[in-house]
JSON list of C-alpha atoms in Angstrom, two decimals:
[
{"chain": "A", "resi": 1, "resn": "MET", "atom": "CA", "xyz": [62.57, 76.52, 18.46]},
{"chain": "A", "resi": 2, "resn": "SER", "atom": "CA", "xyz": [61.80, 75.28, 14.76]},
{"chain": "A", "resi": 3, "resn": "ASP", "atom": "CA", "xyz": [60.20, 71.94, 14.16]},
{"chain": "A", "resi": 4, "resn": "THR", "atom": "CA", "xyz": [63.17, 70.34, 13.36]},
{"chain": "A", "resi": 5, "resn": "VAL", "atom": "CA", "xyz": [65.03, 70.66, 16.41]},
{"chain": "A", "resi": 6, "resn": "ALA", "atom": "CA", "xyz": [61.79, 70.09, 18.49]},
{"chain": "A", "resi": 7, "resn": "ALA", "atom": "CA", "xyz": [61.33, 67.10, 16.64]},
{"chain": "A", "resi": 8, "resn": "GLU", "atom": "CA", "xyz": [65.14, 66.06, 17.03]},
{"chain": "A", "resi": 9, "resn": "GLN", "atom": "CA", "xyz": [65.07, 66.95, 20.82]},
{"chain": "A", "resi": 10, "resn": "LEU", "atom": "CA", "xyz": [62.13, 64.58, 20.98]},
{"chain": "A", "resi": 11, "resn": "ARG", "atom": "CA", "xyz": [63.76, 61.83, 19.30]},
{"chain": "A", "resi": 12, "resn": "LEU", "atom": "CA", "xyz": [66.65, 62.18, 21.70]},
{"chain": "A", "resi": 13, "resn": "PHE", "atom": "CA", "xyz": [64.35, 62.14, 25.03]},
{"chain": "A", "resi": 14, "resn": "ILE", "atom": "CA", "xyz": [62.63, 58.80, 23.35]},
{"chain": "A", "resi": 15, "resn": "GLU", "atom": "CA", "xyz": [66.05, 57.32, 22.78]},
{"chain": "A", "resi": 16, "resn": "ARG", "atom": "CA", "xyz": [67.28, 57.90, 26.22]},
{"chain": "A", "resi": 17, "resn": "ILE", "atom": "CA", "xyz": [64.02, 56.68, 27.87]},
{"chain": "A", "resi": 18, "resn": "GLU", "atom": "CA", "xyz": [64.20, 53.81, 25.86]},
{"chain": "A", "resi": 19, "resn": "ARG", "atom": "CA", "xyz": [67.90, 52.80, 26.81]},
{"chain": "A", "resi": 20, "resn": "LEU", "atom": "CA", "xyz": [67.19, 53.73, 30.47]},
{"chain": "A", "resi": 21, "resn": "GLU", "atom": "CA", "xyz": [64.13, 50.86, 30.05]},
{"chain": "A", "resi": 22, "resn": "GLU", "atom": "CA", "xyz": [66.91, 48.41, 28.69]},
{"chain": "A", "resi": 23, "resn": "GLU", "atom": "CA", "xyz": [68.96, 49.06, 31.70]},
{"chain": "A", "resi": 24, "resn": "LYS", "atom": "CA", "xyz": [65.89, 48.61, 34.17]},
{"chain": "A", "resi": 25, "resn": "LYS", "atom": "CA", "xyz": [65.18, 45.64, 32.56]},
{"chain": "A", "resi": 26, "resn": "GLY", "atom": "CA", "xyz": [68.55, 44.42, 32.77]},
{"chain": "A", "resi": 27, "resn": "MET", "atom": "CA", "xyz": [68.71, 45.47, 36.72]},
{"chain": "A", "resi": 28, "resn": "SER", "atom": "CA", "xyz": [65.38, 43.44, 37.20]},
{"chain": "A", "resi": 29, "resn": "ASP", "atom": "CA", "xyz": [66.79, 40.38, 35.59]},
{"chain": "A", "resi": 30, "resn": "ASP", "atom": "CA", "xyz": [69.94, 40.64, 37.56]},
{"chain": "A", "resi": 31, "resn": "ILE", "atom": "CA", "xyz": [67.77, 40.73, 40.69]},
{"chain": "A", "resi": 32, "resn": "ARG", "atom": "CA", "xyz": [65.35, 38.06, 39.85]},
{"chain": "A", "resi": 33, "resn": "ASP", "atom": "CA", "xyz": [69.14, 35.65, 39.37]},
{"chain": "A", "resi": 34, "resn": "VAL", "atom": "CA", "xyz": [69.59, 37.01, 43.05]},
{"chain": "A", "resi": 35, "resn": "TYR", "atom": "CA", "xyz": [66.41, 35.70, 44.36]},
{"chain": "A", "resi": 36, "resn": "ASN", "atom": "CA", "xyz": [66.48, 32.56, 42.38]},
{"chain": "A", "resi": 37, "resn": "GLU", "atom": "CA", "xyz": [70.40, 31.93, 43.64]},
{"chain": "A", "resi": 38, "resn": "ALA", "atom": "CA", "xyz": [68.80, 32.82, 47.39]},
{"chain": "A", "resi": 39, "resn": "LYS", "atom": "CA", "xyz": [66.25, 30.37, 47.04]},
{"chain": "A", "resi": 40, "resn": "SER", "atom": "CA", "xyz": [68.27, 27.59, 45.86]},
{"chain": "A", "resi": 41, "resn": "GLN", "atom": "CA", "xyz": [70.32, 27.84, 48.90]},
{"chain": "A", "resi": 42, "resn": "GLY", "atom": "CA", "xyz": [67.33, 27.30, 50.90]},
{"chain": "A", "resi": 43, "resn": "TYR", "atom": "CA", "xyz": [65.61, 31.15, 51.60]},
{"chain": "A", "resi": 44, "resn": "ASP", "atom": "CA", "xyz": [62.43, 32.19, 51.56]},
{"chain": "A", "resi": 45, "resn": "THR", "atom": "CA", "xyz": [62.30, 34.90, 48.39]},
{"chain": "A", "resi": 46, "resn": "LYS", "atom": "CA", "xyz": [58.75, 36.12, 50.11]},
{"chain": "A", "resi": 47, "resn": "THR", "atom": "CA", "xyz": [60.48, 36.89, 53.38]},
{"chain": "A", "resi": 48, "resn": "MET", "atom": "CA", "xyz": [63.43, 38.49, 51.77]},
{"chain": "A", "resi": 49, "resn": "ARG", "atom": "CA", "xyz": [61.02, 41.06, 49.63]},
{"chain": "A", "resi": 50, "resn": "SER", "atom": "CA", "xyz": [59.17, 42.19, 53.00]},
{"chain": "A", "resi": 51, "resn": "ILE", "atom": "CA", "xyz": [62.64, 42.82, 54.59]},
{"chain": "A", "resi": 52, "resn": "ILE", "atom": "CA", "xyz": [63.51, 44.86, 51.91]},
{"chain": "A", "resi": 53, "resn": "ARG", "atom": "CA", "xyz": [60.53, 46.68, 51.68]},
{"chain": "A", "resi": 54, "resn": "LEU", "atom": "CA", "xyz": [61.10, 47.20, 55.17]},
{"chain": "A", "resi": 55, "resn": "ARG", "atom": "CA", "xyz": [64.38, 48.69, 54.97]},
{"chain": "A", "resi": 56, "resn": "ARG", "atom": "CA", "xyz": [63.48, 50.66, 52.40]},
{"chain": "A", "resi": 57, "resn": "MET", "atom": "CA", "xyz": [61.05, 52.83, 54.83]},
{"chain": "A", "resi": 58, "resn": "GLU", "atom": "CA", "xyz": [61.94, 55.06, 57.05]},
{"chain": "A", "resi": 59, "resn": "LYS", "atom": "CA", "xyz": [62.08, 54.04, 60.98]},
{"chain": "A", "resi": 60, "resn": "HIS", "atom": "CA", "xyz": [58.96, 56.10, 62.02]},
{"chain": "A", "resi": 61, "resn": "ALA", "atom": "CA", "xyz": [57.16, 54.75, 59.22]},
{"chain": "A", "resi": 62, "resn": "ARG", "atom": "CA", "xyz": [58.50, 50.88, 59.96]},
{"chain": "A", "resi": 63, "resn": "ASP", "atom": "CA", "xyz": [57.51, 51.14, 63.46]},
{"chain": "A", "resi": 64, "resn": "GLU", "atom": "CA", "xyz": [54.00, 52.92, 62.40]},
{"chain": "A", "resi": 65, "resn": "ALA", "atom": "CA", "xyz": [53.54, 49.61, 60.18]},
{"chain": "A", "resi": 66, "resn": "GLU", "atom": "CA", "xyz": [54.23, 47.18, 62.58]},
{"chain": "A", "resi": 67, "resn": "ALA", "atom": "CA", "xyz": [52.59, 48.53, 65.08]},
{"chain": "A", "resi": 68, "resn": "LEU", "atom": "CA", "xyz": [49.24, 48.87, 63.36]},
{"chain": "A", "resi": 69, "resn": "LEU", "atom": "CA", "xyz": [50.03, 45.13, 61.63]},
{"chain": "A", "resi": 70, "resn": "GLU", "atom": "CA", "xyz": [50.18, 44.06, 65.76]},
{"chain": "A", "resi": 71, "resn": "THR", "atom": "CA", "xyz": [46.86, 45.72, 66.37]},
{"chain": "A", "resi": 72, "resn": "TYR", "atom": "CA", "xyz": [45.15, 44.16, 63.48]},
{"chain": "A", "resi": 73, "resn": "LYS", "atom": "CA", "xyz": [46.73, 41.02, 64.67]},
{"chain": "A", "resi": 74, "resn": "THR", "atom": "CA", "xyz": [45.91, 40.89, 68.04]},
{"chain": "A", "resi": 75, "resn": "ALA", "atom": "CA", "xyz": [41.78, 42.34, 67.15]},
{"chain": "A", "resi": 76, "resn": "LEU", "atom": "CA", "xyz": [41.78, 38.83, 64.94]},
{"chain": "A", "resi": 77, "resn": "GLY", "atom": "CA", "xyz": [43.33, 36.90, 67.04]},
{"chain": "A", "resi": 78, "resn": "LEU", "atom": "CA", "xyz": [46.53, 35.79, 65.29]},
{"chain": "A", "resi": 79, "resn": "GLY", "atom": "CA", "xyz": [48.71, 37.29, 67.72]}
]
């Protein structure tokens, strides 16, 4: 591969990444707007984020995390 072709390919990769980063920023802004809307309607966004994090997990991992949390809470007299 010649230096010119390699430089062009590198430039194209960089430009693709830059476009994707812009899209990601736009998506992040959209997500923040939804959280702000939910907050304005009285929803607790910290709890919503926790629920979303839990829903992303596989069931066995979620069950394990919840069991561990209960164990720690019990050990600390919180549950």
